[in-house]
Short mmCIF file of C-alpha atoms in Angstrom, two decimals:
data_model
loop_
_atom_site.label_atom_id
_atom_site.label_comp_id
_atom_site.label_asym_id
_atom_site.label_seq_id
_atom_site.Cartn_x
_atom_site.Cartn_y
_atom_site.Cartn_z
CA MET A 30 89.89 72.80 124.24
CA ARG A 31 92.48 71.65 121.76
CA ALA A 32 91.11 68.10 121.81
CA LEU A 33 87.62 69.44 121.31
CA LEU A 34 88.68 71.39 118.27
CA ALA A 35 90.52 68.42 116.85
CA ALA A 36 87.42 66.30 117.32
CA ALA A 37 85.28 68.93 115.65
CA ALA A 38 87.75 69.09 112.81
CA ALA A 39 87.67 65.33 112.41
CA ALA A 40 83.86 65.40 112.38
CA LEU A 41 84.00 67.96 109.61
CA GLY A 42 86.27 65.74 107.62
CA LEU A 43 89.11 68.21 107.72
CA THR A 44 92.15 66.14 107.07
CA SER A 45 94.66 68.93 107.15
CA LEU A 46 94.97 68.91 110.92
CA ALA A 47 95.34 65.16 110.95
CA ALA A 48 97.97 65.41 108.24
CA HIS A 49 99.87 67.81 110.45
CA ALA A 50 99.92 65.28 113.26
CA VAL A 51 101.33 62.61 110.95
CA HIS A 52 103.97 65.03 109.82
CA ALA A 53 105.08 65.67 113.37
CA ALA A 54 105.43 61.93 113.96
CA THR A 55 107.84 61.30 111.08
CA PRO A 56 111.46 61.45 112.18
CA GLY A 57 113.49 64.52 111.38
CA ALA A 58 117.06 64.54 110.20
CA PRO A 59 119.46 63.53 112.99
CA ARG A 60 121.74 66.25 114.33
CA LEU A 61 124.99 64.51 113.37
CA LEU A 62 126.03 62.82 110.15
CA SER A 63 127.38 59.91 112.21
CA GLN A 64 123.77 59.24 113.31
CA THR A 65 122.38 58.87 109.77
CA GLY A 66 123.63 55.35 109.14
CA LEU A 67 126.32 56.24 106.62
CA TYR A 68 129.19 54.86 108.70
CA ALA A 69 129.65 51.38 110.16
CA SER A 70 132.24 52.77 112.57
CA PRO A 71 133.83 56.23 112.79
CA GLY A 72 135.27 57.13 109.40
CA ARG A 73 134.37 53.79 107.77
CA VAL A 74 131.43 53.80 105.36
CA ASP A 75 129.11 50.82 105.83
CA ALA A 76 130.20 48.34 103.15
CA ARG A 77 126.59 47.37 102.46
CA HIS A 78 125.85 50.78 100.93
CA LEU A 79 126.06 51.00 97.15
CA ALA A 80 128.85 53.34 96.08
CA TYR A 81 128.25 54.90 92.65
CA ALA A 82 129.36 57.68 90.32
CA PRO A 83 126.88 59.18 87.84
CA GLN A 84 128.40 59.43 84.37
CA TYR A 85 127.41 63.13 84.05
CA PRO A 86 128.14 64.85 87.39
CA LEU A 87 126.75 68.16 88.58
CA TRP A 88 129.25 71.05 88.61
CA THR A 89 129.67 72.40 92.15
CA ASP A 90 132.60 74.81 92.03
CA GLY A 91 135.01 71.98 91.32
CA ALA A 92 134.17 69.93 94.41
CA ALA A 93 135.32 66.30 94.46
CA LYS A 94 132.39 64.08 95.37
CA SER A 95 131.58 60.61 96.68
CA ARG A 96 128.12 59.10 96.71
CA TRP A 97 126.35 56.16 98.37
CA LEU A 98 122.88 54.67 98.27
CA HIS A 99 121.23 52.60 100.98
CA LEU A 100 118.24 50.38 100.21
CA PRO A 101 116.21 49.19 103.24
CA ALA A 102 115.64 45.57 104.20
CA GLY A 103 113.11 43.70 102.11
CA ALA A 104 110.23 41.41 103.05
CA THR A 105 112.60 38.98 104.77
CA ALA A 106 115.33 40.28 106.99
CA ALA A 107 118.02 38.78 104.75
CA SER A 108 116.74 40.44 101.57
CA ILE A 109 117.02 44.00 100.33
CA ALA A 110 114.02 45.99 99.07
CA SER A 111 114.22 46.64 95.33
CA ILE A 112 113.69 49.68 93.14
CA ASP A 113 110.60 49.73 90.93
CA GLY A 114 112.13 50.33 87.49
CA ARG A 115 109.03 49.92 85.34
CA ASP A 116 109.16 53.56 84.33
CA GLU A 117 112.72 53.91 83.11
CA ASP A 118 112.57 57.68 83.47
CA ALA A 119 111.15 57.73 86.99
CA TRP A 120 112.34 54.90 89.20
CA VAL A 121 110.39 54.51 92.42
CA PHE A 122 112.56 53.86 95.47
CA PRO A 123 111.39 51.87 98.49
CA VAL A 124 110.48 53.82 101.63
CA GLY A 125 113.60 53.92 103.77
CA THR A 126 115.99 54.63 100.88
CA LYS A 127 118.83 57.00 101.76
CA ALA A 128 121.38 58.68 99.50
CA TRP A 129 124.46 60.61 100.61
CA LYS A 130 126.81 62.85 98.69
CA GLU A 131 130.09 64.06 100.20
CA PHE A 132 131.72 67.28 98.90
CA ARG A 133 135.45 67.93 99.23
CA PHE A 134 137.43 71.05 98.39
CA GLN A 135 141.24 70.94 98.41
CA GLY A 136 141.07 67.49 99.95
CA ARG A 137 138.97 68.57 102.93
CA LYS A 138 135.43 67.35 103.51
CA VAL A 139 133.11 70.37 103.58
CA GLU A 140 129.55 69.05 103.47
CA THR A 141 127.64 65.78 103.12
CA ARG A 142 124.10 65.93 101.74
CA LEU A 143 121.38 63.45 102.59
CA LEU A 144 118.13 62.50 100.83
CA TRP A 145 115.99 60.11 102.85
CA LYS A 146 112.66 58.68 101.74
CA THR A 147 110.43 58.51 104.84
CA GLY A 148 107.06 57.84 103.20
CA PRO A 149 105.55 57.14 99.77
CA SER A 150 105.65 60.86 98.97
CA SER A 151 107.89 62.36 101.63
CA TRP A 152 111.61 62.87 101.66
CA ILE A 153 113.90 64.46 104.20
CA PHE A 154 116.50 66.83 102.77
CA ALA A 155 119.53 67.63 104.89
CA SER A 156 123.08 68.83 104.66
CA TYR A 157 125.82 68.33 107.24
CA ALA A 158 128.78 70.68 107.58
CA TRP A 159 132.07 69.01 108.53
CA ASN A 160 133.90 70.10 111.65
CA GLU A 161 137.46 71.45 111.77
CA ALA A 162 138.87 68.10 112.94
CA GLN A 163 137.07 66.24 110.12
CA THR A 164 135.63 63.78 112.63
CA ASP A 165 131.90 64.41 112.15
CA ALA A 166 129.49 66.82 110.50
CA VAL A 167 126.60 68.82 111.99
CA LEU A 168 123.13 69.42 110.51
CA VAL A 169 122.97 72.77 108.72
CA PRO A 170 119.90 75.00 109.38
CA GLU A 171 116.99 75.15 106.89
CA SER A 172 118.37 78.35 105.43
CA GLY A 173 121.70 76.75 104.47
CA ALA A 174 125.16 78.13 105.23
CA ALA A 175 127.04 80.81 103.36
CA GLU A 176 130.77 80.66 102.75
CA ALA A 177 131.31 77.08 103.91
CA ALA A 178 134.62 76.88 102.04
CA GLU A 179 136.73 79.21 99.96
CA VAL A 180 136.72 77.96 96.35
CA ALA A 181 138.63 80.85 94.77
CA PRO A 182 140.13 84.03 96.21
CA GLY A 183 137.18 85.86 97.76
CA ARG A 184 134.58 83.37 96.47
CA GLY A 185 132.84 80.99 98.83
CA HIS A 186 130.93 77.77 98.33
CA SER A 187 127.52 78.03 100.02
CA ILE A 188 125.50 75.11 101.33
CA PRO A 189 122.07 75.48 99.69
CA SER A 190 118.91 76.11 101.70
CA ARG A 191 116.36 73.31 101.97
CA THR A 192 114.09 75.26 99.59
CA ASP A 193 116.92 75.35 97.07
CA CYS A 194 117.47 71.57 97.42
CA ARG A 195 113.83 71.14 96.41
CA THR A 196 114.19 73.53 93.49
CA CYS A 197 116.45 70.95 91.82
CA HIS A 198 115.32 67.64 93.37
CA GLY A 199 111.56 68.36 93.42
CA GLU A 200 108.99 68.38 96.19
CA GLY A 201 106.99 65.54 97.79
CA ARG A 202 105.95 62.80 95.39
CA GLN A 203 108.01 64.43 92.64
CA THR A 204 111.28 64.19 94.55
CA GLU A 205 113.95 62.60 92.39
CA LEU A 206 117.43 61.18 92.76
CA LEU A 207 119.22 62.96 89.95
CA GLY A 208 122.39 60.89 89.78
CA PHE A 209 120.98 57.44 90.52
CA ASN A 210 118.93 56.75 87.41
CA ALA A 211 119.10 54.68 84.24
CA LEU A 212 121.08 57.14 82.10
CA GLN A 213 123.49 58.09 84.88
CA LEU A 214 124.29 54.46 85.73
CA SER A 215 124.34 53.14 82.18
CA PRO A 216 127.17 50.73 81.27
CA ASP A 217 127.44 52.65 77.96
CA ARG A 218 129.46 55.33 79.78
CA ASP A 219 130.41 58.48 77.88
CA PRO A 220 134.25 58.64 77.74
CA GLY A 221 133.97 62.35 76.87
CA ALA A 222 131.76 63.29 79.85
CA LEU A 223 132.88 66.58 81.41
CA HIS A 224 134.45 66.06 84.85
CA GLY A 225 133.52 62.41 84.36
CA GLU A 226 134.49 60.32 87.34
CA PRO A 227 136.01 56.92 86.67
CA TRP A 228 133.89 53.94 87.49
CA ARG A 229 135.81 52.05 90.17
CA PRO A 230 135.61 48.35 90.95
CA GLY A 231 133.07 47.83 93.69
CA MET A 232 130.83 50.61 92.43
CA THR A 233 127.31 49.79 91.41
CA GLY A 234 125.79 50.31 87.97
CA LEU A 235 122.85 49.06 85.94
CA GLY A 236 124.42 45.64 85.38
CA ASP A 237 125.02 45.11 89.08
CA LEU A 238 121.51 46.28 90.04
CA VAL A 239 119.90 43.91 87.55
CA ALA A 240 122.14 40.97 88.51
CA ARG A 241 121.36 41.38 92.21
CA GLY A 242 117.63 41.76 91.62
CA LEU A 243 117.65 45.27 93.05
CA LEU A 244 115.92 46.74 89.99
CA ARG A 245 112.51 45.29 89.28
CA GLY A 246 110.35 45.58 86.17
CA ALA A 247 112.93 47.11 83.84
CA ARG A 248 112.75 46.26 80.10
CA ARG A 249 114.47 43.01 79.15
CA ASP A 250 116.98 44.60 76.79
CA LEU A 251 118.08 47.25 79.30
CA LEU A 252 121.65 45.95 79.30
CA THR A 253 121.93 45.07 75.61
CA ARG A 254 120.43 48.42 74.53
CA PRO A 255 121.57 50.55 77.46
CA PRO A 256 120.43 54.17 77.95
CA ARG A 257 122.51 56.66 75.99
CA ILE A 258 122.29 60.25 74.77
CA GLN A 259 121.38 60.05 71.08
CA ALA A 260 124.07 61.92 69.17
CA GLU A 261 126.19 61.23 66.13
CA GLN A 262 129.26 63.21 67.22
CA PRO A 263 131.03 62.52 70.52
CA THR A 264 131.15 66.28 71.26
CA THR A 265 127.38 66.55 70.85
CA ARG A 266 126.90 63.54 73.09
CA SER A 267 128.95 64.97 75.92
CA ALA A 268 127.45 68.47 75.52
CA LEU A 269 123.90 67.13 75.74
CA GLY A 270 124.85 64.85 78.63
CA TYR A 271 126.29 67.82 80.50
CA LEU A 272 123.15 69.88 79.92
CA ALA A 273 120.93 66.97 80.96
CA ALA A 274 122.67 66.65 84.34
CA ASN A 275 123.25 70.32 85.07
CA CYS A 276 120.17 71.97 83.61
CA ALA A 277 117.31 69.47 83.23
CA SER A 278 116.33 69.52 86.90
CA CYS A 279 114.60 72.85 86.12
CA HIS A 280 114.29 72.75 82.32
CA ARG A 281 112.19 69.70 81.67
CA GLY A 282 109.21 69.03 79.44
CA ASP A 283 107.16 67.21 82.06
CA ARG A 284 107.34 70.12 84.53
CA PRO A 285 107.70 73.19 82.34
CA LEU A 286 108.59 76.60 83.70
CA PRO A 287 105.74 78.92 82.68
CA GLY A 288 106.11 80.31 79.18
CA LEU A 289 109.61 78.92 78.58
CA ASP A 290 109.35 75.62 76.61
CA LEU A 291 113.00 74.83 77.25
CA ASP A 292 113.90 71.20 77.85
CA PHE A 293 117.25 69.49 78.41
CA ARG A 294 115.95 66.20 79.78
CA HIS A 295 116.96 62.98 78.05
CA THR A 296 114.30 60.27 78.32
CA SER A 297 114.19 56.66 77.22
CA ARG A 298 111.67 57.52 74.51
CA ILE A 299 114.22 59.51 72.53
CA ALA A 300 115.54 57.45 69.63
CA ARG A 301 117.39 59.93 67.42
CA GLU A 302 119.53 63.03 67.76
CA ALA A 303 116.96 65.46 66.33
CA ASP A 304 114.53 64.43 69.08
CA GLU A 305 116.92 65.21 71.93
CA PRO A 306 115.10 68.08 73.68
CA GLY A 307 118.43 69.81 74.31
CA LEU A 308 118.55 70.43 70.55
CA ARG A 309 114.86 70.43 69.68
CA THR A 310 113.98 73.27 72.08
CA THR A 311 117.13 75.35 71.52
CA LEU A 312 118.48 75.18 67.95
CA GLY A 313 117.64 78.43 66.17
CA ARG A 314 114.99 79.31 68.77
CA PRO A 315 114.80 82.98 69.81
CA SER A 316 115.71 83.69 73.43
CA LEU A 317 114.27 86.32 75.72
CA PHE A 318 117.79 86.94 77.03
CA GLN A 319 119.81 89.87 75.70
CA PRO A 320 123.55 89.26 75.88
CA PRO A 321 125.37 92.50 76.83
CA GLY A 322 125.85 94.63 73.72
CA LEU A 323 123.57 92.57 71.47
CA SER A 324 119.94 93.31 70.69
CA SER A 325 118.85 89.70 70.37
CA SER A 326 120.04 86.15 70.77
CA LEU A 327 119.08 82.59 70.01
CA ARG A 328 119.10 79.87 72.61
CA LEU A 329 121.55 77.94 70.47
CA ALA A 330 122.90 79.75 67.40
CA PRO A 331 124.87 77.23 65.29
CA GLY A 332 128.35 78.55 64.53
CA GLN A 333 127.83 81.58 66.81
CA PRO A 334 128.71 80.94 70.45
CA ASP A 335 128.49 84.65 71.33
CA ARG A 336 124.88 84.81 70.16
CA SER A 337 123.92 81.62 71.98
CA ALA A 338 122.03 82.49 75.16
CA LEU A 339 122.60 79.11 76.75
CA LEU A 340 126.38 79.51 76.61
CA GLN A 341 126.27 83.18 77.65
CA ARG A 342 124.22 82.33 80.69
CA MET A 343 126.39 79.35 81.65
CA ALA A 344 129.42 81.64 81.43
CA SER A 345 127.89 84.20 83.81
CA ARG A 346 127.86 84.35 87.60
CA ARG A 347 125.98 87.62 87.78
CA PRO A 348 122.87 86.93 89.89
CA ALA A 349 120.39 88.02 87.21
CA SER A 350 121.76 85.94 84.36
CA GLN A 351 123.79 83.03 85.70
CA MET A 352 122.73 79.45 84.83
CA PRO A 353 122.09 77.48 86.87
CA PRO A 354 120.73 80.31 89.02
CA LEU A 355 121.83 78.57 92.24
CA GLY A 356 124.13 75.90 93.59
CA SER A 357 127.50 77.23 92.44
CA ALA A 358 129.59 80.38 92.73
CA LEU A 359 132.10 79.74 89.94
CA VAL A 360 131.71 79.34 86.18
CA ASP A 361 132.46 75.83 84.94
CA GLU A 362 135.23 76.98 82.60
CA ALA A 363 135.91 73.51 81.19
CA ALA A 364 132.26 73.14 80.23
CA VAL A 365 132.12 76.63 78.73
CA THR A 366 135.18 75.86 76.59
CA HIS A 367 133.74 72.54 75.48
CA LEU A 368 130.33 73.99 74.60
CA ARG A 369 131.89 76.98 72.87
CA GLN A 370 133.83 74.68 70.55
CA TRP A 371 130.80 72.48 70.02
CA ILE A 372 128.54 75.43 69.09
CA ALA A 373 131.22 76.98 66.85
CA ALA A 374 131.44 73.71 64.92
CA LEU A 375 127.68 73.21 64.52
CA PRO A 376 126.61 73.65 60.88
CA MET A 377 124.95 77.05 60.29
CA THR A 378 122.00 75.42 58.55
CA PRO A 379 121.24 72.39 60.64
CA SER A 380 120.62 69.28 58.60
CA HIS A 381 117.89 68.01 60.92
CA MET B 3 68.79 60.64 113.28
CA SER B 4 71.99 60.40 111.31
CA LEU B 5 70.39 62.54 108.61
CA SER B 6 69.60 65.30 111.05
CA LEU B 7 73.10 65.10 112.47
CA THR B 8 74.61 65.54 109.03
CA LEU B 9 72.25 68.42 108.41
CA THR B 10 73.16 70.14 111.63
CA LEU B 11 76.84 69.65 110.96
CA SER B 12 76.63 70.99 107.45
CA LEU B 13 74.69 74.02 108.65
CA ALA B 14 77.13 74.56 111.45
CA ARG B 15 80.09 74.12 109.15
CA PRO B 16 80.97 77.72 108.37
CA PHE B 17 80.60 78.62 112.02
CA LEU B 18 82.72 75.73 113.21
CA LEU B 19 85.31 76.48 110.60
CA SER B 20 85.65 80.04 111.77
CA LEU B 21 85.79 78.76 115.32
CA LEU B 22 88.73 76.67 114.26
CA GLY B 23 90.36 79.72 112.78
CA LEU B 24 90.15 78.25 109.33
CA SER B 25 88.67 80.09 106.42
CA LEU B 26 86.35 78.38 103.98
CA VAL B 27 89.16 78.67 101.51
CA GLN B 28 90.61 75.40 102.76
CA ALA B 29 87.40 73.51 102.36
CA GLY B 30 87.13 73.21 98.58
CA THR B 31 88.07 74.18 95.05
CA PRO B 32 88.22 77.90 94.29
CA GLY B 33 84.61 79.04 94.58
CA GLN B 34 83.22 82.52 94.55
CA SER B 35 84.07 83.07 98.21
CA VAL B 36 87.69 82.11 97.65
CA ILE B 37 87.97 84.50 94.75
CA GLN B 38 86.37 87.25 96.83
CA ARG B 39 88.84 86.63 99.62
CA GLY B 40 91.64 86.83 97.03
CA ALA B 41 90.28 90.10 95.68
CA TYR B 42 90.23 91.48 99.21
CA LEU B 43 93.82 90.37 99.89
CA VAL B 44 95.06 91.82 96.60
CA GLN B 45 93.45 95.11 97.54
CA VAL B 46 94.86 95.35 101.06
CA GLY B 47 98.16 93.90 99.83
CA GLY B 48 98.51 96.87 97.50
CA CYS B 49 99.36 94.73 94.48
CA ASN B 50 97.75 97.25 92.13
CA ASP B 51 100.14 99.97 93.31
CA CYS B 52 102.91 98.48 91.22
CA HIS B 53 101.19 96.00 88.91
CA THR B 54 98.52 98.35 87.45
CA PRO B 55 100.10 101.18 85.44
CA LEU B 56 99.27 104.76 86.37
CA LYS B 57 97.86 107.11 83.73
CA MET B 58 97.36 110.86 83.89
CA GLY B 59 93.78 111.75 84.84
CA PRO B 60 92.04 115.08 85.45
CA LYS B 61 93.12 115.02 89.11
CA GLY B 62 96.62 113.67 88.51
CA PRO B 63 97.99 110.12 88.15
CA GLU B 64 95.43 107.35 88.62
CA PRO B 65 95.45 103.58 88.04
CA ASP B 66 94.57 102.67 84.46
CA MET B 67 91.92 100.07 85.22
CA ALA B 68 91.64 99.09 81.55
CA ARG B 69 95.11 97.59 82.11
CA MET B 70 94.41 96.26 85.58
CA LEU B 71 97.28 94.14 86.98
CA SER B 72 98.91 93.75 83.56
CA GLY B 73 102.28 95.07 84.75
CA HIS B 74 104.75 97.36 83.03
CA PRO B 75 103.38 98.29 79.57
CA GLU B 76 105.28 96.50 76.80
CA ALA B 77 105.19 99.59 74.56
CA LEU B 78 106.81 101.81 77.18
CA LYS B 79 110.51 101.27 76.48
CA MET B 80 112.40 102.86 79.32
CA PRO B 81 115.49 104.92 78.50
CA PRO B 82 118.56 104.30 80.70
CA ALA B 83 117.81 105.29 84.30
CA PRO B 84 118.93 108.81 85.29
CA GLN B 85 122.20 109.24 87.13
CA LEU B 86 121.25 110.18 90.67
CA PRO B 87 123.03 113.04 92.44
CA GLU B 88 125.18 112.43 95.51
CA GLY B 89 123.03 111.96 98.58
CA PRO B 90 120.62 109.56 100.16
CA TRP B 91 118.44 109.00 97.04
CA MET B 92 118.34 105.45 95.73
CA ILE B 93 115.44 104.57 93.45
CA SER B 94 114.04 106.03 90.23
CA MET B 95 110.51 105.10 89.21
CA ALA B 96 108.68 105.25 85.88
CA ALA B 97 105.68 107.58 85.59
CA THR B 98 103.53 104.45 85.37
CA ALA B 99 104.94 103.22 88.73
CA THR B 100 105.71 99.89 87.05
CA ALA B 101 109.48 100.14 86.43
CA PHE B 102 112.08 100.71 89.12
CA ALA B 103 115.79 101.44 88.83
CA GLY B 104 118.05 100.89 91.84
CA PRO B 105 121.22 99.12 92.88
CA TRP B 106 119.65 95.85 91.61
CA GLY B 107 119.36 97.16 88.04
CA VAL B 108 115.91 97.77 86.55
CA SER B 109 112.88 95.69 87.54
CA HIS B 110 109.51 95.76 85.82
CA ALA B 111 106.29 94.75 87.59
CA ALA B 112 105.03 91.47 86.16
CA ASN B 113 101.79 90.82 84.28
CA LEU B 114 99.53 89.19 86.89
CA THR B 115 96.56 88.62 84.58
CA PRO B 116 95.79 85.08 83.37
CA ASP B 117 97.10 85.66 79.84
CA LYS B 118 98.66 82.37 78.75
CA GLU B 119 101.72 83.74 76.96
CA THR B 120 102.61 86.86 78.94
CA GLY B 121 100.86 86.60 82.32
CA LEU B 122 100.13 84.00 84.99
CA GLY B 123 98.07 81.86 82.56
CA GLY B 124 100.81 79.24 82.26
CA TRP B 125 101.54 79.14 86.00
CA THR B 126 100.31 76.37 88.27
CA GLU B 127 99.21 77.13 91.81
CA ALA B 128 102.22 75.12 93.02
CA GLN B 129 104.56 77.38 91.04
CA PHE B 130 102.98 80.48 92.59
CA LEU B 131 103.43 79.05 96.09
CA GLN B 132 107.01 78.06 95.27
CA MET B 133 107.76 81.57 93.99
CA VAL B 134 106.57 83.05 97.29
CA ARG B 135 108.37 80.50 99.48
CA SER B 136 111.67 80.56 97.62
CA GLY B 137 111.60 84.25 96.69
CA ARG B 138 112.87 83.12 93.29
CA HIS B 139 111.78 84.25 89.81
CA LEU B 140 109.24 81.71 88.51
CA GLY B 141 109.88 79.78 91.73
CA GLN B 142 113.19 78.40 90.46
CA GLY B 143 115.31 81.20 89.04
CA ARG B 144 117.23 84.28 90.22
CA PRO B 145 116.04 86.08 93.37
CA VAL B 146 112.89 88.16 92.83
CA LEU B 147 113.99 91.79 92.69
CA PRO B 148 112.91 94.81 94.76
CA PRO B 149 110.57 96.47 95.27
CA MET B 150 108.40 93.34 94.94
CA PRO B 151 107.48 92.66 98.60
CA VAL B 152 107.88 88.89 98.32
CA GLN B 153 109.16 88.56 101.90
CA ASN B 154 105.90 90.12 103.18
CA LEU B 155 103.81 87.82 101.04
CA ARG B 156 105.64 84.87 102.60
CA ALA B 157 103.92 85.68 105.90
CA ALA B 158 100.50 84.94 104.35
CA THR B 159 98.93 81.54 105.07
CA GLU B 160 98.88 78.95 102.31
CA ALA B 161 95.09 79.32 102.09
CA ASP B 162 95.41 83.08 101.58
CA LEU B 163 98.09 82.65 98.92
CA LYS B 164 95.85 80.17 97.10
CA ALA B 165 93.00 82.70 97.31
CA ILE B 166 95.22 85.43 95.85
CA PHE B 167 96.19 83.11 93.02
CA ALA B 168 92.56 82.09 92.38
CA TYR B 169 91.57 85.75 92.17
CA LEU B 170 94.44 86.62 89.82
CA LYS B 171 93.39 83.71 87.58
CA SER B 172 89.85 85.18 87.46
CA VAL B 173 90.59 88.76 86.32
CA PRO B 174 90.41 89.69 82.61
CA ALA B 175 93.44 88.39 80.68
CA ILE B 176 95.53 91.12 79.06
CA SER B 177 98.30 90.32 76.60
CA ASN B 178 101.32 92.40 77.64
CA ARG B 179 104.88 91.08 77.50
CA VAL B 180 106.76 92.81 80.32
CA PRO B 181 110.44 93.39 79.50
CA ALA B 182 113.05 91.27 81.26
CA ALA B 183 114.90 92.75 84.22
CA VAL B 184 118.04 94.71 83.33
CA GLU B 185 121.23 93.98 85.24
CA PRO B 186 123.06 96.82 87.02
CA VAL B 187 125.50 98.59 84.72
CA ALA B 188 128.46 97.78 86.93
CA ALA B 189 127.76 94.06 86.44
CA HIS B 190 128.49 94.05 82.71
#
């Protein structure tokens, strides 16, 4: 009966059933982290993976992080498949690419996240929770895991649900690596980046990718005019870099949230400070958000941190107002302090 | 021969589709039948109960169809919710049945008409599906607040959700900016 129906469906040109079958055939995430290819032997990361550290990290309740990228074999067994870098703002990774990010709290490994490209427009999202003995980590259910580690008295770090992974990284063809891109790997590294992780010898960056032929089609002057947030003051540069990494996965001009027109995404087309969307869509713009005790606010009110919705929302962990709305349980106090000082020092009548 | 086969197949199509348990909804771009299916689902789903404001009629409160699905009226500024007495009462509701105060703060039913600025006009179908699947405001924000039955809506098939969205995009657009949700007092 089932076969008959499938045949009838095929005759009718209904591809959805066929698509289902393909879906079922693609591999799922393995049950153990040790089965994902991260390690060459227990506890030893495969030296062929590219270790990296994005210049503007995501705040996750103060977790220490390590990250690796694996590119699959190329046309010949000895070669490695390369990244299509023709669009500087949307690199296309070869099918088979895997990225891992390990999270540690108080020196203990808590979770390792995996993004694995299994087809031209399909990615597997997974997170693995580390065991007590720190010997291996087990696949976390679709719905995530609450309270995976205590990050402050009474406050727990939660492992996001698969749906929440997609909220930041995008779905299907739109799935993006948010820390392995041109700005994040630029050799023009921001010394003032908040929670910036030092670039260690052996880590990969733009220069290394170009030299090894792992990035194809990028502009010729990529290394002489490397990607950089356009800002005159160092404090503005690091503030906009922070917002680009921590906020632009949802607030981006190319995939706008309905009715919001709020954009923090730096792109290669931006040539001057006034064009940085993090300023263009916030400076002096009215916000729908009402800070407690005030009747109105601006997204970014120069000289007035308390009237600036973006700071107020970053400084909140109440469910209805916190920004980002998911992914962390604690306010990033260092970032709030930095942005408060930056906003306080912004000229009341902006010159741009 | 092949012509007659095609003809037979195309005639048999709706029947075969229903045999397969698929609605026509899956077969094409939102046509009239999809919109009708959406209208039907919105009716049985009771969306009007909260998203169309009540007005006082000769026989008591009735839905104000001139404001169909436009959500909590912008002009109706709600005073602070009443303090409830001790006992098993939990929710206060506006006379329009579009604003609700409870332990989550105050929620206001959204404008579901296709108005570009204040309704679903700026939403894509993908964003609507994402809102239902994630249970998050605009698909990416805070959790959607009670009493919006988003967990029930999640049980609908993708085709039915698309039909609901197609219908909502087809109703008359009404400009009405629904106030933002208010956080519970204790949270401040």
